[in-house]
Amino acid sequence: DTGVSQDPRHKITKRGQNVTFRCDPISEHNRLYWYRQTLGQGPEFLTYFQNEAQLEKSRLLSDRFSAERPKGSFSTLEIQRTEQGDSAMYLCASSLLGSYNEQFFGPGTRLTVL
Amino acid sequence: AQTVTQSQPEMSVQEAETVTLSCTYDTSESDYYLFWYKQPPSRQMILVIRQEAYKQQNATENRFSVNFQKAAKSFSLKISDSQLGDAAMYFCAYRRVNTGTASKLTFGTGTRLQVTL
């Protein structure tokens, strides 16, 4: 078990470009979460999956954002037509459905939009 | 909607001393979980300690303990015998009990803890 991994760790892009991030959860975990963390703030929930089903989306997740989790394994988060306000750390977490449902976090992808 | 407030942006403690980080929250739920997460610089977030709201006994994990005051909606973290490795951002977080789809964490804004020699 190598924990939650995210790729890339850093991404610099120009405004208007599309970007895609990948998250690989802990292998037996059936829940996967995406959070966004801006400088000086705590993480904010974006969306989460149980297996391949996307069960909840935050109002923060505008139409330019889309997330998938095909086959209930890894997940991708795509941002279309990036804006400078999208600059943030994007965190992925996974958990095993159960009474505590402890979420294990990945190292994050830091996005900088120029 | 649930909210979590951490009113101390920064705290400092000397090595081997004790420090308490504050957290308050607002919810209309009667059953929920509260957490403290640690985020070291450039490293991933890890769970420090968890408290179930239905338990009156305060949670303890080695040098870390909480003071959970349900009526006051207060959840502070005490770190005893502080070590240099405790230096990090600490986030207080709330989660509803896992009924239906309720699963997301709601975080506070964090407290940066410095540990000095």
CSV table of C-alpha atoms in Angstrom, one decimal:
chain,number,residue,atom,x,y,z
A,1,ASP,CA,0.0,0.0,0.0
A,2,THR,CA,1.7,3.2,-1.2
A,3,GLY,CA,-1.1,5.6,-0.1
A,4,VAL,CA,-3.0,8.1,-2.3
A,5,SER,CA,-1.0,9.4,-5.2
A,6,GLN,CA,-1.6,12.4,-7.4
A,7,ASP,CA,-0.2,13.4,-10.8
A,8,PRO,CA,1.2,15.8,-11.6
A,9,ARG,CA,2.4,17.4,-8.4
A,10,HIS,CA,2.7,20.8,-10.1
A,11,LYS,CA,1.1,22.3,-13.1
A,12,ILE,CA,1.6,25.7,-14.6
A,13,THR,CA,-0.7,26.7,-17.4
A,14,LYS,CA,-1.8,29.8,-19.3
A,15,ARG,CA,-5.3,31.2,-18.8
A,16,GLY,CA,-7.8,29.6,-21.1
A,17,GLN,CA,-6.0,26.2,-21.4
A,18,ASN,CA,-7.5,22.9,-20.2
A,19,VAL,CA,-5.8,20.9,-17.5
A,20,THR,CA,-6.4,17.4,-16.2
A,21,PHE,CA,-5.3,15.9,-12.9
A,22,ARG,CA,-5.2,12.3,-11.9
A,23,CYS,CA,-5.7,10.7,-8.5
A,24,ASP,CA,-4.9,7.0,-7.6
A,25,PRO,CA,-6.6,6.1,-4.3
A,26,ILE,CA,-5.6,3.4,-1.9
A,27,SER,CA,-6.4,0.2,-3.8
A,28,GLU,CA,-9.3,-1.2,-1.7
A,29,HIS,CA,-10.9,2.2,-1.0
A,30,ASN,CA,-14.3,2.6,-2.6
A,31,ARG,CA,-14.7,6.3,-1.9
A,32,LEU,CA,-12.7,9.1,-3.5
A,33,TYR,CA,-12.9,12.8,-2.8
A,34,TRP,CA,-11.6,16.0,-4.4
A,35,TYR,CA,-10.9,19.1,-2.4
A,36,ARG,CA,-9.5,22.5,-3.3
A,37,GLN,CA,-7.2,24.5,-1.0
A,38,THR,CA,-6.3,28.1,-1.7
A,39,LEU,CA,-3.5,29.9,0.1
A,40,GLY,CA,-4.3,30.5,3.8
A,41,GLN,CA,-7.5,28.5,3.7
A,42,GLY,CA,-8.6,25.1,4.7
A,43,PRO,CA,-9.5,22.5,2.0
A,44,GLU,CA,-13.0,23.0,0.4
A,45,PHE,CA,-15.0,20.0,-0.8
A,46,LEU,CA,-15.5,19.7,-4.5
A,47,THR,CA,-17.0,16.3,-5.2
A,48,TYR,CA,-16.9,12.7,-4.2
A,49,PHE,CA,-17.4,9.2,-5.7
A,50,GLN,CA,-18.5,6.0,-4.3
A,51,ASN,CA,-17.1,3.4,-6.7
A,52,GLU,CA,-17.8,4.9,-10.1
A,53,ALA,CA,-20.8,6.9,-9.1
A,54,GLN,CA,-20.4,10.6,-8.4
A,55,LEU,CA,-22.7,11.1,-5.4
A,56,GLU,CA,-22.2,14.8,-4.5
A,57,LYS,CA,-20.9,17.9,-6.1
A,58,SER,CA,-20.2,21.3,-4.5
A,59,ARG,CA,-21.5,24.5,-5.8
A,60,LEU,CA,-17.8,25.4,-6.2
A,61,LEU,CA,-17.7,22.9,-9.0
A,62,SER,CA,-18.6,25.2,-11.9
A,63,ASP,CA,-19.5,23.9,-15.4
A,64,ARG,CA,-15.8,24.2,-16.3
A,65,PHE,CA,-15.0,21.4,-13.9
A,66,SER,CA,-15.6,17.8,-14.5
A,67,ALA,CA,-14.6,14.7,-12.6
A,68,GLU,CA,-14.7,11.1,-13.5
A,69,ARG,CA,-13.9,7.8,-11.9
A,70,PRO,CA,-14.2,5.1,-14.6
A,71,LYS,CA,-14.4,1.6,-13.2
A,72,GLY,CA,-14.2,2.9,-9.7
A,73,SER,CA,-10.5,3.0,-9.7
A,74,PHE,CA,-8.5,6.2,-10.4
A,75,SER,CA,-10.1,9.5,-10.9
A,76,THR,CA,-9.5,12.5,-13.1
A,77,LEU,CA,-10.4,16.1,-12.5
A,78,GLU,CA,-10.5,18.3,-15.6
A,79,ILE,CA,-10.7,22.1,-15.6
A,80,GLN,CA,-11.6,23.7,-18.9
A,81,ARG,CA,-10.7,27.2,-19.9
A,82,THR,CA,-8.7,27.8,-16.8
A,83,GLU,CA,-8.9,31.2,-15.0
A,84,GLN,CA,-6.5,32.8,-12.6
A,85,GLY,CA,-8.9,32.1,-9.8
A,86,ASP,CA,-8.5,28.4,-10.4
A,87,SER,CA,-4.9,28.6,-9.0
A,88,ALA,CA,-4.9,26.4,-5.9
A,89,MET,CA,-3.8,23.1,-4.5
A,90,TYR,CA,-6.1,20.3,-5.6
A,91,LEU,CA,-6.3,17.5,-3.0
A,92,CYS,CA,-7.5,14.0,-3.5
A,93,ALA,CA,-8.5,11.7,-0.6
A,94,SER,CA,-9.9,8.2,-0.4
A,95,SER,CA,-11.6,6.1,2.2
A,96,LEU,CA,-13.2,2.8,2.8
A,97,LEU,CA,-16.9,2.9,3.5
A,98,GLY,CA,-17.4,2.1,7.1
A,99,SER,CA,-18.3,3.6,10.5
A,100,TYR,CA,-15.4,6.1,10.6
A,101,ASN,CA,-14.7,6.4,6.9
A,102,GLU,CA,-11.3,7.9,7.6
A,103,GLN,CA,-10.1,9.9,4.6
A,104,PHE,CA,-6.5,9.5,3.6
A,105,PHE,CA,-5.1,12.4,1.6
A,106,GLY,CA,-2.7,12.6,-1.3
A,107,PRO,CA,0.1,15.1,-1.7
A,108,GLY,CA,-2.0,17.3,-3.9
A,109,THR,CA,-1.5,19.0,-7.3
A,110,ARG,CA,-0.5,22.6,-7.2
A,111,LEU,CA,-2.1,24.5,-10.1
A,112,THR,CA,-0.8,27.9,-11.2
A,113,VAL,CA,-2.7,29.7,-13.9
A,114,LEU,CA,-0.8,32.6,-15.5
B,1,ALA,CA,-24.8,24.5,6.7
B,2,GLN,CA,-22.0,23.5,9.0
B,3,THR,CA,-19.2,25.9,9.7
B,4,VAL,CA,-15.8,25.4,11.4
B,5,THR,CA,-13.9,28.3,12.9
B,6,GLN,CA,-10.3,28.5,14.0
B,7,SER,CA,-9.6,31.9,15.5
B,8,GLN,CA,-5.8,31.5,15.9
B,9,PRO,CA,-4.0,31.9,12.6
B,10,GLU,CA,-0.6,31.2,14.3
B,11,MET,CA,0.6,29.8,17.5
B,12,SER,CA,4.1,29.3,18.9
B,13,VAL,CA,5.3,26.8,21.6
B,14,GLN,CA,8.7,26.0,23.0
B,15,GLU,CA,9.9,22.4,22.6
B,16,ALA,CA,8.7,20.2,25.5
B,17,GLU,CA,6.0,22.6,26.4
B,18,THR,CA,2.2,22.3,26.0
B,19,VAL,CA,0.0,24.2,23.6
B,20,THR,CA,-3.7,24.3,22.9
B,21,LEU,CA,-5.3,25.0,19.6
B,22,SER,CA,-8.9,26.2,19.5
B,23,CYS,CA,-11.8,25.3,17.3
B,24,THR,CA,-15.5,26.1,17.3
B,25,TYR,CA,-18.1,24.8,15.0
B,26,ASP,CA,-21.8,25.2,14.2
B,27,THR,CA,-24.2,22.5,13.3
B,28,SER,CA,-27.8,21.5,13.9
B,29,GLU,CA,-26.9,17.9,13.9
B,30,SER,CA,-26.8,15.9,17.1
B,31,ASP,CA,-24.4,13.2,15.9
B,32,TYR,CA,-21.2,13.9,14.0
B,33,TYR,CA,-17.5,13.5,14.0
B,34,LEU,CA,-14.8,16.0,14.7
B,35,PHE,CA,-11.2,15.7,13.5
B,36,TRP,CA,-7.8,17.4,13.8
B,37,TYR,CA,-5.6,17.1,10.8
B,38,LYS,CA,-1.9,18.0,10.5
B,39,GLN,CA,-0.4,19.4,7.3
B,40,PRO,CA,3.4,19.7,7.5
B,41,PRO,CA,5.1,22.0,5.0
B,42,SER,CA,5.0,20.5,1.5
B,43,ARG,CA,3.7,17.2,2.8
B,44,GLN,CA,0.3,15.6,2.8
B,45,MET,CA,-2.4,16.0,5.4
B,46,ILE,CA,-2.6,13.3,8.0
B,47,LEU,CA,-5.2,12.6,10.7
B,48,VAL,CA,-4.1,13.4,14.2
B,49,ILE,CA,-7.2,12.6,16.3
B,50,ARG,CA,-10.9,11.9,16.0
B,51,GLN,CA,-13.9,12.5,18.3
B,52,GLU,CA,-17.3,11.0,18.0
B,53,ALA,CA,-20.0,13.5,19.2
B,54,TYR,CA,-22.0,10.8,21.0
B,55,LYS,CA,-19.0,10.0,23.2
B,56,GLN,CA,-18.6,12.1,26.3
B,57,GLN,CA,-15.0,10.9,26.9
B,58,ASN,CA,-12.4,13.1,25.3
B,59,ALA,CA,-10.2,11.3,22.7
B,60,THR,CA,-6.5,10.9,23.4
B,61,GLU,CA,-3.7,9.7,21.1
B,62,ASN,CA,-0.3,9.7,22.8
B,63,ARG,CA,0.7,13.4,23.2
B,64,PHE,CA,-2.4,14.6,21.6
B,65,SER,CA,-5.7,15.1,23.4
B,66,VAL,CA,-8.9,17.0,22.8
B,67,ASN,CA,-11.3,19.0,25.0
B,68,PHE,CA,-14.7,18.4,23.5
B,69,GLN,CA,-17.5,20.6,24.8
B,70,LYS,CA,-20.6,19.6,22.9
B,71,ALA,CA,-23.0,22.2,24.4
B,72,ALA,CA,-20.5,25.0,23.6
B,73,LYS,CA,-19.6,23.5,20.2
B,74,SER,CA,-16.0,23.7,21.1
B,75,PHE,CA,-13.2,21.2,20.1
B,76,SER,CA,-9.7,22.2,21.2
B,77,LEU,CA,-6.5,20.2,20.6
B,78,LYS,CA,-3.8,20.0,23.3
B,79,ILE,CA,-0.3,18.9,22.3
B,80,SER,CA,1.9,17.9,25.2
B,81,ASP,CA,5.6,17.7,25.3
B,82,SER,CA,5.8,19.5,21.9
B,83,GLN,CA,8.4,18.4,19.5
B,84,LEU,CA,10.0,20.1,16.5
B,85,GLY,CA,8.2,17.6,14.2
B,86,ASP,CA,4.9,19.0,15.5
B,87,ALA,CA,5.4,22.2,13.5
B,88,ALA,CA,2.7,22.3,10.8
B,89,MET,CA,-0.7,23.6,9.9
B,90,TYR,CA,-3.4,22.1,12.0
B,91,PHE,CA,-6.9,21.9,10.6
B,92,CYS,CA,-10.1,21.3,12.6
B,93,ALA,CA,-12.7,19.4,10.5
B,94,TYR,CA,-16.3,18.3,10.9
B,95,ARG,CA,-18.2,15.5,9.2
B,96,ARG,CA,-21.8,14.3,9.6
B,97,VAL,CA,-22.4,10.8,10.6
B,98,ASN,CA,-22.2,8.6,7.5
B,99,THR,CA,-25.9,8.5,6.7
B,100,GLY,CA,-26.8,8.4,3.1
B,101,THR,CA,-24.3,10.3,1.1
B,102,ALA,CA,-23.1,12.6,3.8
B,103,SER,CA,-19.3,12.1,3.7
B,104,LYS,CA,-17.5,15.3,3.0
B,105,LEU,CA,-15.2,17.1,5.5
B,106,THR,CA,-15.8,20.7,6.4
B,107,PHE,CA,-12.5,22.3,7.4
B,108,GLY,CA,-11.6,25.4,9.4
B,109,THR,CA,-9.0,27.9,8.1
B,110,GLY,CA,-6.2,26.3,10.0
B,111,THR,CA,-3.6,27.3,12.7
B,112,ARG,CA,0.0,27.4,11.9
B,113,LEU,CA,2.0,26.0,14.8
B,114,GLN,CA,5.7,26.9,15.2
B,115,VAL,CA,7.9,25.0,17.6
B,116,THR,CA,10.9,26.8,19.0
B,117,LEU,CA,14.0,25.5,20.8
